[in-house]
Structures are given as C-alpha cells and as structure tokens.
Amino acid sequence: MALDFKQGISKQITKLNMKTSTFLEENKIKTFIGTLENDIRDLKVKAGELGYQMWRSGNFDPNQLIPLYKEISTKEAQIQEQEQQMKEIVAKNQQVLGQTSSESLSSAPGNAVICPKCGASCPANVNFCKKCGNKLH
C-alpha cells in the first residue's frame, strides 16, 4: 500500500516536472518568435522608408532593397522553424504523458486553454485562438 502511494506521488511529480519544463520551453520559443516578428516589422518599415526616399529622389534602385527582403525572408523561415519546434515539443509532451489533444487543451495554467495548432495560451471562455484563429473547442 505504501509502495503504491510512493509510486503515485513519484508519477505525479514527474508529470509536474514535464509540464513545467514544456511550459518554460514553449514560452522561450514564443518570446523568440515575438522578437523575430518585431524585427520583421522594423525591417519592413525600413524597406518602405528606403524605397520611398529612393523613389522621391528619382533614383529608385530595387537592388538596394534586396538585402532587407532577404533578411525578412530569413526571419520568416526562423519563425516557421520555431513553430515546428513548438509543435514537436507539445507532441512529445503528449506522448510522454499519454495525453490526447483535448487533455492538453485543459492543461493550460490557470483558467486558460493552449491552442493545439500554435501553442498560444488563450482564455478558456473563447472559441478561437487569438494568435492563429484555430478553433479551440
């Protein structure tokens, strides 16, 4: 009886550790994605301003914009890689803990729901993800 109790406690602690580590890893990825999105926004503004200045001066040279566009494309590719990595983390966590997608939705901290598509945390009372628009319920 005491052995079963110890095993039960150990299993719950392992689950808690796994969920915590997954949560922290997801948040790191989300923060990095947010930084990349801000960088992309800044690069687009910079490209727009540069293009307008060149056009206004009558010396429009699209070749001067290409490095900015390439940098934007690189950052967009990094975002896709990070989103894929987050999906893999969620899938691995579900596999290790034996959860289904609906169980992972309810495992969000507090009164929140985790989107199975992008991993964003959303209030439990909403039907669609605020980040990607995926249906939650």
GROMACS .gro file of C-alpha atoms in nm:
model
  137
    1MET     CA    1   0.000   0.000   0.000
    2ALA     CA    2   0.275   0.245   0.093
    3LEU     CA    3   0.467   0.146  -0.219
    4ASP     CA    4   0.166   0.226  -0.439
    5PHE     CA    5   0.133   0.563  -0.267
    6LYS     CA    6   0.503   0.641  -0.326
    7GLN     CA    7   0.476   0.539  -0.691
    8GLY     CA    8   0.168   0.756  -0.734
    9ILE     CA    9   0.341   1.057  -0.580
   10SER     CA   10   0.652   0.995  -0.791
   11LYS     CA   11   0.443   0.972  -1.108
   12GLN     CA   12   0.262   1.299  -1.029
   13ILE     CA   13   0.591   1.478  -0.956
   14THR     CA   14   0.732   1.353  -1.286
   15LYS     CA   15   0.423   1.479  -1.470
   16LEU     CA   16   0.450   1.816  -1.300
   17ASN     CA   17   0.820   1.844  -1.387
   18MET     CA   18   0.748   1.752  -1.750
   19LYS     CA   19   0.465   2.003  -1.779
   20THR     CA   20   0.674   2.277  -1.620
   21SER     CA   21   0.969   2.215  -1.846
   22THR     CA   22   0.743   2.207  -2.153
   23PHE     CA   23   0.572   2.527  -2.045
   24LEU     CA   24   0.907   2.704  -2.000
   25GLU     CA   25   1.037   2.577  -2.334
   26GLU     CA   26   0.720   2.690  -2.513
   27ASN     CA   27   0.744   3.035  -2.355
   28LYS     CA   28   1.108   3.068  -2.465
   29ILE     CA   29   1.007   2.985  -2.820
   30LYS     CA   30   0.710   3.224  -2.810
   31THR     CA   31   0.935   3.504  -2.685
   32PHE     CA   32   1.185   3.437  -2.962
   33ILE     CA   33   0.905   3.433  -3.222
   34GLY     CA   34   0.777   3.766  -3.086
   35THR     CA   35   1.126   3.914  -3.119
   36LEU     CA   36   1.152   3.788  -3.477
   37GLU     CA   37   0.809   3.932  -3.561
   38ASN     CA   38   0.915   4.271  -3.423
   39ASP     CA   39   1.238   4.254  -3.625
   40ILE     CA   40   1.038   4.177  -3.940
   41ARG     CA   41   0.806   4.469  -3.874
   42ASP     CA   42   1.106   4.702  -3.829
   43LEU     CA   43   1.270   4.573  -4.148
   44LYS     CA   44   0.950   4.628  -4.346
   45VAL     CA   45   0.929   4.985  -4.220
   46LYS     CA   46   1.295   5.040  -4.305
   47ALA     CA   47   1.245   4.895  -4.655
   48GLY     CA   48   0.939   5.113  -4.708
   49GLU     CA   49   1.117   5.426  -4.596
   50LEU     CA   50   1.422   5.348  -4.809
   51GLY     CA   51   1.209   5.269  -5.113
   52TYR     CA   52   1.009   5.588  -5.073
   53GLN     CA   53   1.324   5.800  -5.031
   54MET     CA   54   1.478   5.648  -5.344
   55TRP     CA   55   1.155   5.700  -5.542
   56ARG     CA   56   1.118   6.054  -5.417
   57SER     CA   57   1.475   6.143  -5.517
   58GLY     CA   58   1.424   5.984  -5.859
   59ASN     CA   59   1.698   5.726  -5.802
   60PHE     CA   60   1.492   5.416  -5.731
   61ASP     CA   61   1.721   5.113  -5.722
   62PRO     CA   62   1.545   4.790  -5.617
   63ASN     CA   63   1.883   4.623  -5.568
   64GLN     CA   64   1.928   4.831  -5.252
   65LEU     CA   65   1.611   4.676  -5.109
   66ILE     CA   66   1.705   4.313  -5.179
   67PRO     CA   67   1.926   4.270  -4.868
   68LEU     CA   68   1.636   4.387  -4.649
   69TYR     CA   69   1.396   4.150  -4.824
   70LYS     CA   70   1.639   3.860  -4.781
   71GLU     CA   71   1.671   3.936  -4.411
   72ILE     CA   72   1.291   3.940  -4.379
   73SER     CA   73   1.270   3.602  -4.556
   74THR     CA   74   1.537   3.457  -4.326
   75LYS     CA   75   1.348   3.571  -4.016
   76GLU     CA   76   1.019   3.433  -4.153
   77ALA     CA   77   1.191   3.097  -4.206
   78GLN     CA   78   1.320   3.109  -3.847
   79ILE     CA   79   0.964   3.169  -3.725
   80GLN     CA   80   0.843   2.863  -3.916
   81GLU     CA   81   1.125   2.655  -3.767
   82GLN     CA   82   1.039   2.772  -3.416
   83GLU     CA   83   0.668   2.697  -3.467
   84GLN     CA   84   0.758   2.348  -3.586
   85GLN     CA   85   0.985   2.301  -3.286
   86MET     CA   86   0.700   2.406  -3.054
   87LYS     CA   87   0.465   2.155  -3.219
   88GLU     CA   88   0.725   1.883  -3.168
   89ILE     CA   89   0.763   1.975  -2.800
   90VAL     CA   90   0.386   1.962  -2.748
   91ALA     CA   91   0.361   1.629  -2.932
   92LYS     CA   92   0.649   1.483  -2.731
   93ASN     CA   93   0.491   1.601  -2.407
   94GLN     CA   94   0.158   1.446  -2.505
   95GLN     CA   95   0.329   1.122  -2.595
   96VAL     CA   96   0.529   1.102  -2.271
   97LEU     CA   97   0.234   1.193  -2.052
   98GLY     CA   98  -0.016   0.990  -2.253
   99GLN     CA   99  -0.241   1.287  -2.321
  100THR     CA  100  -0.480   1.342  -2.606
  101SER     CA  101  -0.525   1.680  -2.775
  102SER     CA  102  -0.836   1.758  -2.570
  103GLU     CA  103  -0.649   1.683  -2.247
  104SER     CA  104  -0.368   1.916  -2.344
  105LEU     CA  105  -0.619   2.193  -2.404
  106SER     CA  106  -0.728   2.177  -2.045
  107SER     CA  107  -0.375   2.155  -1.908
  108ALA     CA  108  -0.306   2.525  -1.950
  109PRO     CA  109  -0.212   2.717  -1.637
  110GLY     CA  110  -0.492   2.891  -1.455
  111ASN     CA  111  -0.814   2.936  -1.646
  112ALA     CA  112  -0.659   2.917  -1.994
  113VAL     CA  113  -0.655   2.692  -2.299
  114ILE     CA  114  -0.350   2.605  -2.509
  115CYS     CA  115  -0.408   2.612  -2.884
  116PRO     CA  116  -0.311   2.274  -3.034
  117LYS     CA  117  -0.206   2.441  -3.362
  118CYS     CA  118   0.027   2.722  -3.249
  119GLY     CA  119   0.065   2.666  -2.873
  120ALA     CA  120  -0.070   3.008  -2.773
  121SER     CA  121  -0.238   3.040  -2.435
  122CYS     CA  122  -0.596   3.168  -2.466
  123PRO     CA  123  -0.873   3.239  -2.212
  124ALA     CA  124  -1.087   2.930  -2.151
  125ASN     CA  125  -1.407   3.112  -2.246
  126VAL     CA  126  -1.306   3.184  -2.609
  127ASN     CA  127  -1.376   2.955  -2.906
  128PHE     CA  128  -1.090   3.060  -3.134
  129CYS     CA  129  -0.718   3.118  -3.083
  130LYS     CA  130  -0.622   3.486  -3.060
  131LYS     CA  131  -0.296   3.422  -3.248
  132CYS     CA  132  -0.379   3.187  -3.534
  133GLY     CA  133  -0.760   3.174  -3.538
  134ASN     CA  134  -0.775   2.797  -3.487
  135LYS     CA  135  -1.098   2.663  -3.332
  136LEU     CA  136  -1.028   2.565  -2.969
  137HIS     CA  137  -1.344   2.375  -2.864
   0.00000   0.00000   0.00000
